[in-house]
Amino acid sequence: MDGSDQMPDGLRDAALSYCEAVYFAKADVFETLCHDRFQMTLVENGAATFWDKASYLERVRGREPFEAPARYEIIGTDAAGGEIARVHLTVDVPPVRYEDHLGFIRVDGAWKLLTKVFRVAGHVTGGTDE
């Protein structure tokens, strides 16, 4: 399922860039895509762990990219006024599949990732779900 049919201009590209950057560990993409005030939150076992942009970039730089093809799915989107949008998706970071809720804002005509709230949605191995 691809819930991206009604995405505002540029939002689909931003969401796909995000997925590819996660899978292939492209910190340079996040440097541009993430707003300077970016905040990321992992929800796990009833607790929340937080990272800012610099911490997230460090995490991405600290791991190796995975082999192609990248595995992800845009589940749904919601946008308002051409200024704010939410993208719900899954992306594999083997051996884990994450479920992300991404909050975007439009800044100077470009979509910037402001918030990421995510959780572990399952596990994957060798291109198949467990």
XYZ file of C-alpha atoms in Angstrom:
130
model
C 0.000 0.000 0.000
C 1.321 3.439 -0.877
C -0.591 6.228 0.842
C 1.303 8.910 -1.019
C -1.108 9.596 -3.898
C -2.352 12.914 -2.501
C 0.965 14.247 -1.173
C 1.720 17.942 -1.667
C 4.459 18.795 -4.167
C 7.860 17.718 -2.933
C 6.654 15.789 0.116
C 6.811 12.398 -1.592
C 10.396 13.128 -2.664
C 11.293 14.144 0.905
C 9.734 10.963 2.323
C 11.501 8.729 -0.217
C 14.807 10.532 0.406
C 14.318 9.878 4.120
C 13.732 6.137 3.555
C 16.725 5.765 1.257
C 18.936 7.767 3.651
C 17.928 5.575 6.601
C 18.584 2.358 4.714
C 21.831 3.458 3.079
C 23.132 5.464 6.118
C 23.361 8.775 4.223
C 24.081 11.389 6.878
C 24.581 14.054 4.196
C 20.927 13.674 3.147
C 19.773 14.129 6.746
C 22.013 17.172 7.107
C 19.878 18.869 4.446
C 16.518 17.175 5.054
C 16.318 17.720 8.823
C 15.371 21.087 10.246
C 17.957 22.568 12.617
C 15.478 22.000 15.481
C 14.876 18.342 14.506
C 13.862 16.072 17.406
C 13.665 12.276 17.285
C 11.889 10.063 19.829
C 12.062 6.280 20.182
C 9.137 4.801 22.116
C 10.053 1.421 23.554
C 8.780 -0.583 26.537
C 6.759 2.364 27.827
C 9.739 4.726 27.817
C 10.924 7.440 25.444
C 14.478 8.113 24.297
C 15.275 11.439 22.612
C 17.890 12.627 20.098
C 18.500 15.991 18.485
C 19.812 16.522 14.948
C 23.506 16.295 15.856
C 22.974 13.074 17.841
C 20.972 11.528 15.017
C 23.594 12.403 12.401
C 26.236 10.794 14.621
C 24.136 7.605 14.841
C 23.715 7.478 11.055
C 27.432 8.084 10.433
C 28.231 5.275 12.880
C 26.734 2.446 10.862
C 27.284 0.770 7.523
C 24.713 1.003 4.711
C 22.705 -2.067 3.806
C 22.737 -3.742 0.402
C 20.186 -2.684 -2.199
C 17.317 -2.707 -2.601
C 16.073 -0.591 0.281
C 12.890 -1.844 1.937
C 10.265 0.636 3.063
C 6.583 1.428 2.670
C 4.693 4.707 2.870
C 1.507 3.838 4.742
C -0.210 7.202 4.817
C 0.108 10.949 4.775
C -1.741 13.946 6.098
C -1.098 17.560 5.118
C -2.607 20.923 6.020
C -2.339 24.308 4.367
C 0.738 23.390 2.359
C 2.791 24.156 5.477
C 2.688 21.049 7.658
C 2.509 17.346 6.911
C 2.788 13.948 8.551
C 4.094 10.822 6.858
C 3.512 7.367 8.362
C 5.867 4.695 7.037
C 7.925 1.614 7.782
C 11.584 1.228 6.937
C 13.860 -1.750 7.471
C 17.163 -1.374 9.279
C 18.034 -5.075 9.442
C 17.385 -6.929 11.571
C 14.681 -4.444 12.653
C 11.661 -2.935 10.917
C 10.790 0.500 12.292
C 7.448 2.269 12.154
C 7.970 6.015 11.838
C 5.668 8.990 12.161
C 7.461 11.906 10.523
C 6.443 15.534 11.002
C 7.432 17.896 8.183
C 7.176 21.666 7.848
C 7.637 23.726 4.691
C 10.536 26.185 4.996
C 11.455 28.472 2.089
C 9.611 26.160 -0.304
C 11.263 22.934 0.879
C 9.939 20.215 3.179
C 12.076 19.885 6.313
C 11.848 16.983 8.741
C 11.085 18.464 12.164
C 10.001 15.445 14.217
C 10.372 11.709 14.108
C 8.509 9.474 16.553
C 9.170 5.805 15.998
C 9.001 2.281 17.386
C 10.184 -1.204 16.538
C 7.474 -2.800 14.396
C 9.111 -6.200 13.893
C 12.186 -8.015 12.727
C 13.440 -8.879 9.252
C 16.129 -11.202 7.929
C 17.541 -11.725 4.482
C 14.803 -9.731 2.799
C 11.954 -11.641 4.432
C 9.785 -10.893 7.428
C 10.095 -13.035 10.522
